[in-house]
CSV table of C-alpha atoms in Angstrom, one decimal:
chain,number,residue,atom,x,y,z
A,2,MET,CA,-32.6,-15.2,-48.2
A,3,CYS,CA,-28.9,-14.8,-48.7
A,4,GLU,CA,-28.7,-11.7,-46.5
A,5,ARG,CA,-30.7,-13.5,-43.9
A,6,ALA,CA,-28.3,-16.5,-44.0
A,7,GLU,CA,-25.3,-14.2,-43.6
A,8,ASN,CA,-26.9,-12.6,-40.6
A,9,LEU,CA,-27.4,-16.0,-39.1
A,10,MET,CA,-23.7,-16.8,-39.8
A,11,ALA,CA,-22.7,-13.7,-37.9
A,12,THR,CA,-24.4,-14.7,-34.7
A,13,ALA,CA,-22.4,-16.1,-31.8
A,14,ASN,CA,-24.5,-19.3,-31.6
A,15,SER,CA,-23.6,-20.5,-35.1
A,16,ALA,CA,-21.1,-23.2,-36.0
A,17,PRO,CA,-20.2,-25.3,-39.1
A,18,LEU,CA,-22.1,-28.4,-39.8
A,19,THR,CA,-20.9,-31.7,-38.4
A,20,PHE,CA,-19.8,-34.3,-40.9
A,21,GLY,CA,-23.0,-36.2,-40.4
A,22,GLN,CA,-25.2,-33.1,-40.8
A,23,LEU,CA,-23.2,-32.0,-43.9
A,24,SER,CA,-23.7,-35.5,-45.4
A,25,VAL,CA,-27.5,-35.2,-45.0
A,26,TRP,CA,-27.4,-31.7,-46.5
A,27,ARG,CA,-25.4,-32.7,-49.6
A,28,VAL,CA,-27.1,-36.0,-50.2
A,29,MET,CA,-30.6,-34.5,-50.2
A,30,ALA,CA,-29.7,-31.2,-52.0
A,31,ASP,CA,-30.8,-32.4,-55.4
A,32,TRP,CA,-33.8,-34.4,-54.3
A,33,PRO,CA,-37.3,-33.1,-55.2
A,34,HIS,CA,-38.6,-31.2,-52.2
A,35,GLU,CA,-41.7,-33.3,-52.1
A,36,ARG,CA,-39.6,-36.3,-51.4
A,37,TRP,CA,-37.9,-35.0,-48.3
A,38,PRO,CA,-40.6,-36.0,-45.8
A,39,GLU,CA,-40.1,-39.6,-46.9
A,40,THR,CA,-36.7,-39.5,-45.1
A,41,TYR,CA,-38.0,-38.0,-41.8
A,42,LEU,CA,-37.7,-40.2,-38.7
A,43,THR,CA,-40.5,-40.8,-36.3
A,44,GLY,CA,-40.4,-41.9,-32.7
A,45,VAL,CA,-43.5,-42.9,-30.6
A,46,VAL,CA,-44.0,-43.1,-26.9
A,47,GLY,CA,-47.1,-44.5,-25.2
A,48,THR,CA,-48.4,-42.2,-22.5
A,49,PRO,CA,-49.2,-43.4,-19.0
A,50,ALA,CA,-52.9,-43.2,-18.0
A,51,ASP,CA,-52.2,-40.4,-15.5
A,52,CYS,CA,-50.1,-38.3,-17.8
A,53,ASP,CA,-51.9,-35.2,-19.0
A,54,ALA,CA,-51.2,-32.8,-21.9
A,55,ASP,CA,-49.4,-30.2,-19.7
A,56,ARG,CA,-46.9,-32.8,-18.5
A,57,LEU,CA,-46.3,-33.9,-22.1
A,58,VAL,CA,-45.7,-30.4,-23.3
A,59,ALA,CA,-43.3,-29.7,-20.4
A,60,ALA,CA,-41.4,-32.9,-21.2
A,61,PHE,CA,-41.0,-31.9,-24.9
A,62,GLY,CA,-39.6,-28.6,-23.5
A,63,VAL,CA,-37.1,-30.4,-21.4
A,64,LEU,CA,-35.9,-32.4,-24.4
A,65,CYS,CA,-35.4,-29.1,-26.3
A,66,GLU,CA,-33.4,-27.6,-23.4
A,67,ARG,CA,-31.2,-30.7,-23.2
A,68,HIS,CA,-30.5,-31.3,-26.9
A,69,GLU,CA,-29.4,-28.4,-29.3
A,70,SER,CA,-30.5,-30.3,-32.4
A,71,LEU,CA,-34.2,-29.8,-31.4
A,72,ARG,CA,-33.7,-26.0,-31.4
A,73,THR,CA,-31.3,-25.6,-34.3
A,74,ARG,CA,-31.9,-24.0,-37.8
A,75,PHE,CA,-29.7,-24.8,-40.8
A,76,ALA,CA,-28.8,-22.1,-43.3
A,77,ASP,CA,-26.7,-21.9,-46.4
A,78,THR,CA,-24.2,-19.0,-46.6
A,79,ALA,CA,-21.4,-17.8,-48.9
A,80,ARG,CA,-19.0,-19.7,-46.6
A,81,GLY,CA,-21.0,-22.9,-46.6
A,82,PRO,CA,-23.9,-24.3,-44.6
A,83,VAL,CA,-24.1,-23.5,-40.9
A,84,GLN,CA,-26.1,-24.6,-37.8
A,85,VAL,CA,-27.6,-21.9,-35.7
A,86,VAL,CA,-28.6,-22.9,-32.2
A,87,ASP,CA,-31.5,-20.9,-30.7
A,88,PRO,CA,-31.9,-20.3,-26.9
A,89,ALA,CA,-34.1,-22.7,-25.0
A,90,ALA,CA,-36.8,-20.2,-24.2
A,91,GLY,CA,-40.6,-20.3,-24.0
A,92,GLU,CA,-43.0,-23.1,-24.4
A,93,VAL,CA,-42.5,-25.4,-27.4
A,94,THR,CA,-45.2,-26.0,-30.0
A,95,VAL,CA,-46.9,-29.3,-29.6
A,96,GLN,CA,-49.8,-30.1,-32.0
A,97,THR,CA,-52.7,-32.4,-31.3
A,98,VAL,CA,-54.1,-35.1,-33.5
A,99,GLU,CA,-57.4,-36.5,-32.3
A,100,ARG,CA,-57.7,-40.1,-33.5
A,101,PRO,CA,-58.3,-43.4,-31.8
A,102,VAL,CA,-55.3,-45.7,-32.6
A,103,ARG,CA,-54.6,-49.3,-31.7
A,104,THR,CA,-50.9,-49.5,-32.3
A,105,ALA,CA,-47.7,-47.5,-32.1
A,106,ASP,CA,-47.5,-47.6,-35.9
A,107,GLU,CA,-50.9,-46.0,-36.3
A,108,ALA,CA,-49.9,-43.3,-33.8
A,109,ALA,CA,-46.7,-42.7,-35.8
A,110,ALA,CA,-48.7,-42.3,-39.0
A,111,ALA,CA,-51.0,-39.8,-37.3
A,112,GLY,CA,-48.0,-37.8,-36.0
A,113,ARG,CA,-46.2,-37.8,-39.3
A,114,GLU,CA,-49.1,-36.1,-40.9
A,115,LEU,CA,-47.9,-32.9,-39.3
A,116,ALA,CA,-44.7,-33.2,-41.3
A,117,ARG,CA,-46.1,-34.3,-44.6
A,118,ASP,CA,-44.8,-31.0,-46.1
A,119,ARG,CA,-41.1,-30.2,-46.2
A,120,ILE,CA,-39.7,-28.5,-43.1
A,121,ASP,CA,-37.9,-25.3,-43.9
A,122,ARG,CA,-34.6,-25.9,-42.1
A,123,ALA,CA,-33.5,-22.2,-42.3
A,124,ARG,CA,-36.7,-20.8,-40.8
A,125,GLU,CA,-37.9,-23.6,-38.5
A,126,HIS,CA,-36.6,-26.1,-36.0
A,127,ALA,CA,-36.5,-29.3,-38.1
A,128,ARG,CA,-38.8,-31.3,-36.0
A,129,ARG,CA,-42.5,-31.7,-35.1
A,130,PHE,CA,-44.0,-32.7,-31.7
A,131,ALA,CA,-47.5,-34.2,-31.6
A,132,LEU,CA,-49.9,-35.6,-29.1
A,133,VAL,CA,-52.3,-38.3,-30.4
A,134,THR,CA,-55.5,-38.2,-28.3
A,135,ASP,CA,-58.6,-40.3,-28.0
A,136,GLY,CA,-61.6,-38.4,-26.6
A,137,GLY,CA,-59.2,-35.6,-25.6
A,138,ARG,CA,-56.9,-37.9,-23.5
A,139,PRO,CA,-53.3,-38.3,-24.8
A,140,THR,CA,-52.5,-41.9,-25.7
A,141,HIS,CA,-49.2,-41.3,-27.6
A,142,ALA,CA,-46.5,-38.7,-27.9
A,143,VAL,CA,-44.8,-38.5,-31.4
A,144,ILE,CA,-41.5,-37.0,-32.4
A,145,THR,CA,-40.8,-36.5,-36.1
A,146,THR,CA,-37.5,-35.1,-37.2
A,147,ASP,CA,-35.6,-34.2,-40.4
A,148,HIS,CA,-32.7,-36.6,-40.8
A,149,ILE,CA,-30.3,-33.7,-40.3
A,150,VAL,CA,-31.5,-33.5,-36.7
A,151,ALA,CA,-31.4,-37.2,-35.7
A,152,ASP,CA,-30.5,-40.7,-36.8
A,153,GLY,CA,-31.9,-44.0,-35.5
A,154,PHE,CA,-29.8,-44.0,-32.4
A,155,ALA,CA,-30.5,-40.4,-31.6
A,156,MET,CA,-34.3,-41.0,-32.0
A,157,GLY,CA,-33.9,-43.9,-29.6
A,158,ARG,CA,-32.4,-41.7,-27.0
A,159,LEU,CA,-35.1,-39.1,-27.4
A,160,ARG,CA,-37.8,-41.7,-27.0
A,161,ALA,CA,-36.1,-43.1,-23.9
A,162,GLU,CA,-35.7,-39.7,-22.3
A,163,LEU,CA,-39.3,-38.7,-23.1
A,164,THR,CA,-40.6,-42.0,-21.7
A,165,ALA,CA,-38.8,-41.3,-18.4
A,166,LEU,CA,-39.9,-37.7,-18.3
A,167,ILE,CA,-43.6,-38.6,-18.4
A,168,GLY,CA,-43.3,-41.3,-15.8
A,169,GLY,CA,-42.9,-44.3,-18.1
A,170,ASP,CA,-40.7,-47.3,-17.6
A,171,SER,CA,-37.3,-46.6,-19.1
A,172,SER,CA,-34.2,-47.2,-17.0
A,173,GLU,CA,-32.1,-46.2,-20.0
A,174,GLY,CA,-34.0,-42.9,-20.2
A,175,ARG,CA,-33.5,-42.2,-16.5
A,176,ARG,CA,-29.8,-42.9,-16.8
A,177,TRP,CA,-29.4,-40.5,-19.7
A,178,LEU,CA,-31.4,-37.8,-18.0
A,179,GLU,CA,-28.7,-37.8,-15.3
A,180,GLU,CA,-26.0,-37.1,-17.9
A,181,ARG,CA,-25.1,-33.8,-19.5
A,182,PRO,CA,-25.5,-34.6,-23.2
A,183,PRO,CA,-22.9,-33.8,-25.8
A,184,GLN,CA,-23.9,-31.2,-28.4
A,185,PRO,CA,-23.5,-31.1,-32.2
A,186,SER,CA,-22.0,-27.6,-32.3
A,187,ALA,CA,-19.1,-28.8,-30.1
A,188,LEU,CA,-18.6,-31.9,-32.3
A,189,ALA,CA,-18.4,-29.7,-35.4
A,190,LEU,CA,-15.7,-27.6,-33.8
A,191,ALA,CA,-13.8,-30.7,-32.7
A,192,GLN,CA,-13.9,-32.0,-36.3
A,193,GLN,CA,-12.4,-28.7,-37.5
A,194,SER,CA,-9.5,-28.9,-35.0
A,195,ALA,CA,-6.0,-29.9,-35.7
A,196,ALA,CA,-6.6,-33.4,-34.5
A,197,GLY,CA,-9.8,-33.6,-36.6
A,198,ARG,CA,-7.8,-32.4,-39.6
A,199,ALA,CA,-5.2,-35.2,-39.1
A,200,ARG,CA,-8.0,-37.8,-39.1
A,201,GLY,CA,-9.4,-36.2,-42.2
A,202,ASP,CA,-6.1,-36.6,-44.0
A,203,ALA,CA,-6.1,-40.3,-43.1
A,204,VAL,CA,-9.6,-40.7,-44.5
A,205,LEU,CA,-8.5,-39.2,-47.8
A,206,ARG,CA,-5.6,-41.6,-48.1
A,207,TYR,CA,-8.1,-44.5,-47.6
A,208,TRP,CA,-10.3,-43.1,-50.3
A,209,ARG,CA,-7.4,-42.8,-52.7
A,210,ASP,CA,-6.5,-46.4,-52.1
A,211,LEU,CA,-10.1,-47.4,-52.6
A,212,LEU,CA,-10.4,-45.6,-55.9
A,213,ALA,CA,-7.1,-47.1,-57.1
A,214,ALA,CA,-8.6,-50.6,-56.5
A,215,LEU,CA,-12.0,-50.0,-58.0
A,216,PRO,CA,-12.6,-50.0,-61.7
A,217,ALA,CA,-14.3,-46.8,-63.0
A,218,ASP,CA,-17.3,-48.7,-64.2
A,219,THR,CA,-17.9,-50.1,-60.6
A,220,PHE,CA,-17.7,-46.9,-58.5
A,221,PRO,CA,-19.1,-44.3,-58.3
A,222,VAL,CA,-22.5,-45.5,-59.3
A,223,PRO,CA,-24.1,-42.9,-61.6
A,224,ASP,CA,-25.9,-40.5,-59.2
A,225,ALA,CA,-29.0,-40.5,-61.3
A,226,ALA,CA,-29.5,-44.2,-60.6
A,227,GLY,CA,-30.9,-43.4,-57.2
A,228,GLY,CA,-32.8,-40.3,-58.3
A,229,SER,CA,-35.5,-41.9,-60.3
A,230,PRO,CA,-38.6,-42.6,-58.1
A,231,GLY,CA,-40.1,-46.0,-57.9
A,232,ARG,CA,-39.3,-48.6,-55.3
A,233,ILE,CA,-40.7,-51.9,-54.0
A,234,GLU,CA,-40.2,-53.5,-50.7
A,235,ALA,CA,-40.6,-56.8,-49.0
A,236,VAL,CA,-39.7,-58.2,-45.6
A,237,LEU,CA,-38.7,-61.6,-44.3
A,238,ARG,CA,-39.9,-62.3,-40.8
A,239,SER,CA,-38.3,-65.5,-39.5
A,240,PRO,CA,-37.7,-66.6,-35.9
A,241,ARG,CA,-36.0,-69.6,-37.6
A,242,ALA,CA,-33.5,-67.3,-39.4
A,243,ARG,CA,-32.8,-65.5,-36.2
A,244,ALA,CA,-32.1,-68.7,-34.3
A,245,SER,CA,-29.9,-70.0,-37.1
A,246,LEU,CA,-27.9,-66.8,-37.2
A,247,ALA,CA,-27.4,-66.9,-33.5
A,248,ASP,CA,-26.2,-70.6,-33.7
A,249,VAL,CA,-23.8,-69.7,-36.5
A,250,ALA,CA,-22.4,-66.8,-34.5
A,251,LYS,CA,-22.0,-68.7,-31.3
A,252,GLN,CA,-20.6,-71.9,-32.7
A,253,ARG,CA,-18.1,-70.5,-35.1
A,254,GLY,CA,-17.2,-67.2,-33.5
A,255,LEU,CA,-18.6,-65.0,-36.2
A,256,ALA,CA,-20.5,-61.7,-35.7
A,257,PRO,CA,-24.1,-61.8,-36.8
A,258,HIS,CA,-23.6,-58.4,-38.6
A,259,ASP,CA,-20.8,-60.0,-40.7
A,260,VAL,CA,-22.6,-63.2,-41.5
A,261,LEU,CA,-25.6,-61.3,-43.0
A,262,LEU,CA,-23.3,-58.8,-44.8
A,263,ALA,CA,-21.5,-61.7,-46.4
A,264,LEU,CA,-24.8,-63.3,-47.5
A,265,THR,CA,-25.9,-59.9,-48.9
A,266,SER,CA,-22.7,-59.4,-50.8
A,267,LEU,CA,-23.1,-62.8,-52.5
A,268,ALA,CA,-26.7,-61.9,-53.4
A,269,VAL,CA,-25.5,-58.6,-54.9
A,270,ALA,CA,-22.9,-60.6,-57.0
A,271,VAL,CA,-25.8,-62.6,-58.4
A,272,ILE,CA,-28.2,-59.7,-59.0
A,273,GLU,CA,-25.5,-57.5,-60.7
A,274,GLU,CA,-23.9,-60.5,-62.5
A,275,THR,CA,-20.4,-59.4,-61.2
A,276,THR,CA,-17.6,-60.9,-59.2
A,277,ARG,CA,-16.5,-57.5,-57.8
A,278,VAL,CA,-19.1,-56.2,-55.4
A,279,VAL,CA,-19.2,-52.7,-53.9
A,280,MET,CA,-21.3,-52.5,-50.8
A,281,THR,CA,-22.3,-49.3,-48.9
A,282,LEU,CA,-22.3,-49.6,-45.2
A,283,GLN,CA,-24.0,-47.0,-43.0
A,284,SER,CA,-21.3,-46.1,-40.4
A,285,SER,CA,-22.9,-45.0,-37.2
A,286,ASN,CA,-19.7,-43.1,-36.2
A,287,ARG,CA,-20.6,-43.6,-32.6
A,288,PHE,CA,-17.4,-45.3,-31.5
A,289,SER,CA,-15.8,-43.0,-29.0
A,290,PRO,CA,-16.8,-40.7,-26.2
A,291,PRO,CA,-18.1,-38.1,-25.7
A,292,TRP,CA,-19.8,-38.1,-29.1
A,293,ARG,CA,-21.2,-41.6,-29.2
A,294,THR,CA,-24.5,-40.6,-27.6
A,295,VAL,CA,-25.0,-37.2,-29.2
A,296,VAL,CA,-28.5,-36.4,-30.5
A,297,SER,CA,-27.7,-35.6,-34.1
A,298,SER,CA,-27.3,-37.3,-37.5
A,299,MET,CA,-24.0,-39.2,-37.4
A,300,ASN,CA,-24.5,-41.8,-40.1
A,301,GLN,CA,-22.3,-41.6,-43.2
A,302,TYR,CA,-21.8,-43.9,-46.2
A,303,ALA,CA,-18.9,-46.2,-45.9
A,304,PRO,CA,-18.2,-48.1,-49.2
A,305,MET,CA,-16.3,-51.4,-49.3
A,306,MET,CA,-15.1,-53.7,-52.1
A,307,LEU,CA,-15.4,-57.5,-52.0
A,308,ASP,CA,-14.2,-59.9,-54.7
A,309,THR,CA,-16.2,-63.1,-54.9
A,310,ASP,CA,-14.0,-64.8,-57.5
A,311,PRO,CA,-11.6,-66.0,-56.3
A,312,ALA,CA,-13.2,-66.2,-52.8
A,313,PRO,CA,-12.0,-68.0,-49.7
A,314,ARG,CA,-12.7,-71.8,-49.7
A,315,THR,CA,-15.3,-71.8,-47.0
A,316,PHE,CA,-18.1,-69.4,-46.2
A,317,ASP,CA,-16.7,-68.9,-42.7
A,318,ASP,CA,-13.4,-67.8,-44.1
A,319,TYR,CA,-15.3,-65.4,-46.4
A,320,VAL,CA,-17.2,-64.0,-43.5
A,321,ARG,CA,-13.9,-63.3,-41.7
A,322,HIS,CA,-12.6,-61.5,-44.8
A,323,VAL,CA,-15.8,-59.5,-45.0
A,324,GLN,CA,-15.4,-58.6,-41.3
A,325,ARG,CA,-11.8,-57.2,-41.8
A,326,THR,CA,-12.9,-55.2,-44.8
A,327,ALA,CA,-16.0,-53.8,-43.1
A,328,LEU,CA,-14.0,-52.8,-40.0
A,329,LYS,CA,-11.6,-50.8,-42.1
A,330,ALA,CA,-14.6,-49.1,-43.9
A,331,TYR,CA,-16.2,-48.2,-40.6
A,332,ARG,CA,-12.8,-46.9,-39.3
A,333,PHE,CA,-12.8,-44.3,-42.1
A,334,GLY,CA,-16.5,-43.7,-42.1
A,335,SER,CA,-16.5,-40.2,-40.6
A,336,TYR,CA,-15.4,-37.6,-43.1
A,337,ASP,CA,-16.0,-34.2,-44.7
A,338,ILE,CA,-18.2,-35.2,-47.7
A,339,ASP,CA,-17.1,-32.1,-49.6
A,340,GLU,CA,-13.5,-33.2,-49.5
A,341,VAL,CA,-14.3,-36.7,-50.6
A,342,ASP,CA,-16.6,-35.4,-53.3
A,343,ALA,CA,-13.8,-33.2,-54.7
A,344,LEU,CA,-11.4,-36.2,-54.6
A,345,VAL,CA,-13.8,-38.5,-56.5
A,346,ARG,CA,-14.7,-35.8,-59.0
A,347,ALA,CA,-11.0,-35.2,-59.7
A,348,GLU,CA,-10.3,-39.0,-60.1
A,349,ARG,CA,-13.4,-40.1,-61.8
A,350,GLY,CA,-15.0,-37.0,-63.4
A,351,ARG,CA,-18.3,-37.3,-61.5
A,352,ALA,CA,-19.7,-37.1,-58.0
A,353,PRO,CA,-19.8,-40.1,-55.7
A,354,GLY,CA,-22.9,-42.3,-56.1
A,355,TYR,CA,-23.7,-45.2,-53.8
A,356,ASP,CA,-25.7,-48.4,-54.1
A,357,HIS,CA,-26.1,-51.8,-52.4
A,358,PHE,CA,-26.8,-50.5,-48.9
A,359,TYR,CA,-26.6,-52.7,-45.8
A,360,ASN,CA,-27.6,-51.6,-42.3
A,361,PHE,CA,-27.7,-54.2,-39.4
A,362,LEU,CA,-29.7,-53.2,-36.3
A,363,ALA,CA,-30.4,-56.7,-34.9
A,364,HIS,CA,-28.0,-56.4,-32.0
A,365,ASP,CA,-30.1,-58.6,-29.8
A,366,VAL,CA,-29.6,-61.8,-31.9
A,367,THR,CA,-27.2,-63.4,-29.5
A,368,GLN,CA,-28.5,-61.7,-26.4
A,369,THR,CA,-32.0,-63.3,-26.1
A,370,ALA,CA,-33.3,-66.8,-26.5
A,371,PRO,CA,-35.1,-67.8,-29.7
A,372,SER,CA,-38.9,-67.3,-29.7
A,373,GLY,CA,-41.6,-69.7,-30.8
A,374,GLY,CA,-41.7,-70.7,-34.4
A,375,ALA,CA,-37.9,-71.2,-34.7
A,376,ASP,CA,-38.6,-74.6,-36.3
A,377,ARG,CA,-40.7,-73.2,-39.1
A,378,PRO,CA,-39.8,-71.4,-42.3
A,379,GLY,CA,-40.1,-67.6,-42.2
A,380,ARG,CA,-42.7,-65.7,-44.1
A,381,VAL,CA,-42.1,-63.1,-46.8
A,382,GLU,CA,-44.6,-60.3,-47.3
A,383,ALA,CA,-44.8,-57.2,-49.5
A,384,THR,CA,-44.7,-53.9,-47.7
A,385,ARG,CA,-45.0,-50.3,-48.8
A,386,PRO,CA,-41.7,-48.4,-48.6
A,387,HIS,CA,-41.8,-44.9,-47.1
A,388,ARG,CA,-39.2,-43.8,-49.6
A,389,GLN,CA,-39.7,-44.0,-53.4
A,390,ILE,CA,-36.2,-42.7,-54.1
A,391,GLY,CA,-32.6,-43.6,-53.1
A,392,PRO,CA,-30.5,-46.7,-53.4
A,393,ARG,CA,-31.6,-49.3,-56.0
A,394,PHE,CA,-30.9,-52.1,-53.4
A,395,ASP,CA,-31.1,-51.4,-49.7
A,396,VAL,CA,-31.1,-54.1,-47.0
A,397,LYS,CA,-32.0,-53.3,-43.4
A,398,VAL,CA,-31.9,-56.0,-40.6
A,399,LEU,CA,-34.0,-55.1,-37.6
A,400,GLY,CA,-34.1,-56.5,-34.1
A,401,GLY,CA,-36.8,-58.4,-32.4
A,402,PRO,CA,-38.0,-62.0,-32.2
A,403,GLU,CA,-38.7,-62.2,-35.9
A,404,MET,CA,-35.5,-60.4,-37.0
A,405,PRO,CA,-37.2,-58.6,-39.9
A,406,VAL,CA,-34.9,-58.4,-43.0
A,407,VAL,CA,-36.3,-55.5,-45.0
A,408,VAL,CA,-35.2,-55.0,-48.6
A,409,ARG,CA,-36.2,-52.0,-50.7
A,410,ALA,CA,-35.3,-52.2,-54.3
A,411,ASP,CA,-35.7,-50.7,-57.8
A,412,PRO,CA,-38.0,-53.2,-59.6
A,413,GLY,CA,-35.9,-52.6,-62.7
A,414,LEU,CA,-33.0,-54.3,-60.9
A,415,VAL,CA,-34.9,-56.8,-58.8
A,416,PRO,CA,-38.6,-57.4,-59.9
A,417,ALA,CA,-41.0,-58.3,-57.1
A,418,PRO,CA,-41.0,-62.1,-57.7
A,419,ARG,CA,-37.2,-62.2,-57.5
A,420,LEU,CA,-37.2,-60.0,-54.4
A,421,HIS,CA,-39.4,-62.5,-52.6
A,422,ALA,CA,-37.3,-65.4,-53.8
A,423,LEU,CA,-34.2,-63.6,-52.6
A,424,LEU,CA,-35.6,-63.3,-49.1
A,425,ASN,CA,-36.6,-66.9,-49.0
A,426,TRP,CA,-33.0,-67.7,-50.0
A,427,TYR,CA,-31.8,-65.8,-46.9
A,428,ASP,CA,-34.1,-67.9,-44.7
A,429,GLU,CA,-33.0,-71.2,-46.2
A,430,GLU,CA,-29.3,-70.4,-46.3
A,431,LEU,CA,-29.2,-69.3,-42.7
A,432,GLN,CA,-30.8,-72.6,-41.7
A,433,ARG,CA,-28.4,-74.5,-43.9
A,434,LEU,CA,-25.3,-72.7,-42.6
A,435,ALA,CA,-26.3,-73.5,-39.0
A,436,GLY,CA,-25.6,-77.2,-39.8
A,437,ASP,CA,-22.9,-76.8,-42.4
A,438,SER,CA,-19.5,-75.2,-41.6
A,439,VAL,CA,-17.9,-76.1,-44.9
A,440,SER,CA,-20.3,-74.5,-47.5
A,441,SER,CA,-18.3,-72.4,-50.0
A,442,PRO,CA,-19.2,-68.9,-51.3
A,443,ASP,CA,-19.5,-70.4,-54.8
A,444,ALA,CA,-22.1,-72.9,-53.6
A,445,LEU,CA,-24.2,-70.1,-52.0
A,446,ILE,CA,-23.9,-68.0,-55.2
A,447,ARG,CA,-25.1,-71.0,-57.3
A,448,ARG,CA,-28.1,-71.6,-55.0
A,449,CYS,CA,-29.0,-67.9,-55.0
A,450,GLY,CA,-28.8,-67.8,-58.8
A,451,ARG,CA,-31.1,-70.8,-59.1
A,452,ALA,CA,-33.6,-69.3,-56.7
A,453,LEU,CA,-33.8,-66.1,-58.7
A,454,GLU,CA,-34.0,-67.9,-62.0
A,455,ARG,CA,-37.1,-69.9,-60.8
A,456,ALA,CA,-38.8,-66.6,-59.9
A,457,VAL,CA,-40.3,-65.6,-63.2
A,458,PRO,CA,-41.0,-61.9,-63.3
A,459,ALA,CA,-44.7,-60.9,-63.6
């Protein structure tokens, strides 16, 4: 395998990994192989009635021609991991799953079955293409990728382009098909350039300052904390919370992302019984052309520290403080994970470990009108997490009329009754904040504490 990898390195179509690819490589390196498919991404496209299998296979081929990630292998070498881009030649492999499905979620589950075993990144292109058929007629096209190939944005672009290629309705996809897409191998070389190195030096200065401010018992989190399988999950679906968040944002000039991040940091303060909170943001690193639309994995962890005691007098002031801190974390969220790892090990004697994740994807909150049900409390329901490993506390806010707030947690940290109580607290606090501009962070912390105390673990 080593000789094979060195041969790959010697080819003209190889390049170092991008920072995003390298982060995925390192983060998953010690995970049990059977857990890897839990992290794979899936995108589903409904097929028009007049779209046959040949057109779908051809469309997948066009995607592979346009985006290097879909025809790239990843190998370890004596000089580090590399990406090897194969030529766009021949018909791509598209498998068929014959199954009547009623929803896109059911189609996604059918397509993901083809990736239930770990994809060998060095020997295979790290994706699977599937057609879900009913009586032989394609009803859905499914893309499943290793996270090293795509993040959520990249999967959205692939879905949009595939929709347009098969005659579906996607103006975004048609617009993207007119563009020549940026490629990860070019990004990797740019990150290794002199300008890229200068930015890397600035990132290391930021990390040194962060470590100087953080007590050793606060960061890094012991890496083993996220490596023990066993997670629960629940979701709040609440048009009322969405409408309230939009009101708070519009009336007081606050970003929805920052309002919910501030709420989440106060919840973490209660859960961890601390006044110094370390949150982990997921920086998209899609802030500047030409790389903002590349099909690759760009996300990286961006830790930030918040003190809740003393906190600003009002919640609004606290949100503004959170915003400033988050923007700085995002600014330095693209980095060589090996260099940061070496710095943290030198300063703290152990590898970086992260927890208390927050990822906000509800960018439509202030763009569309509230839906029906905005006058009723939301509903909380238990769901089954795809991943049984990773952060002990992970919050993801999704778009749509119900603005799902999905929390995956280690039940040893947040038992199920308390997890459900926490999500109800989100719903109630957002409604309260819409009518109260003088609430203090301390008051929110007290109400969160009482809500969790009333939830007696089973």
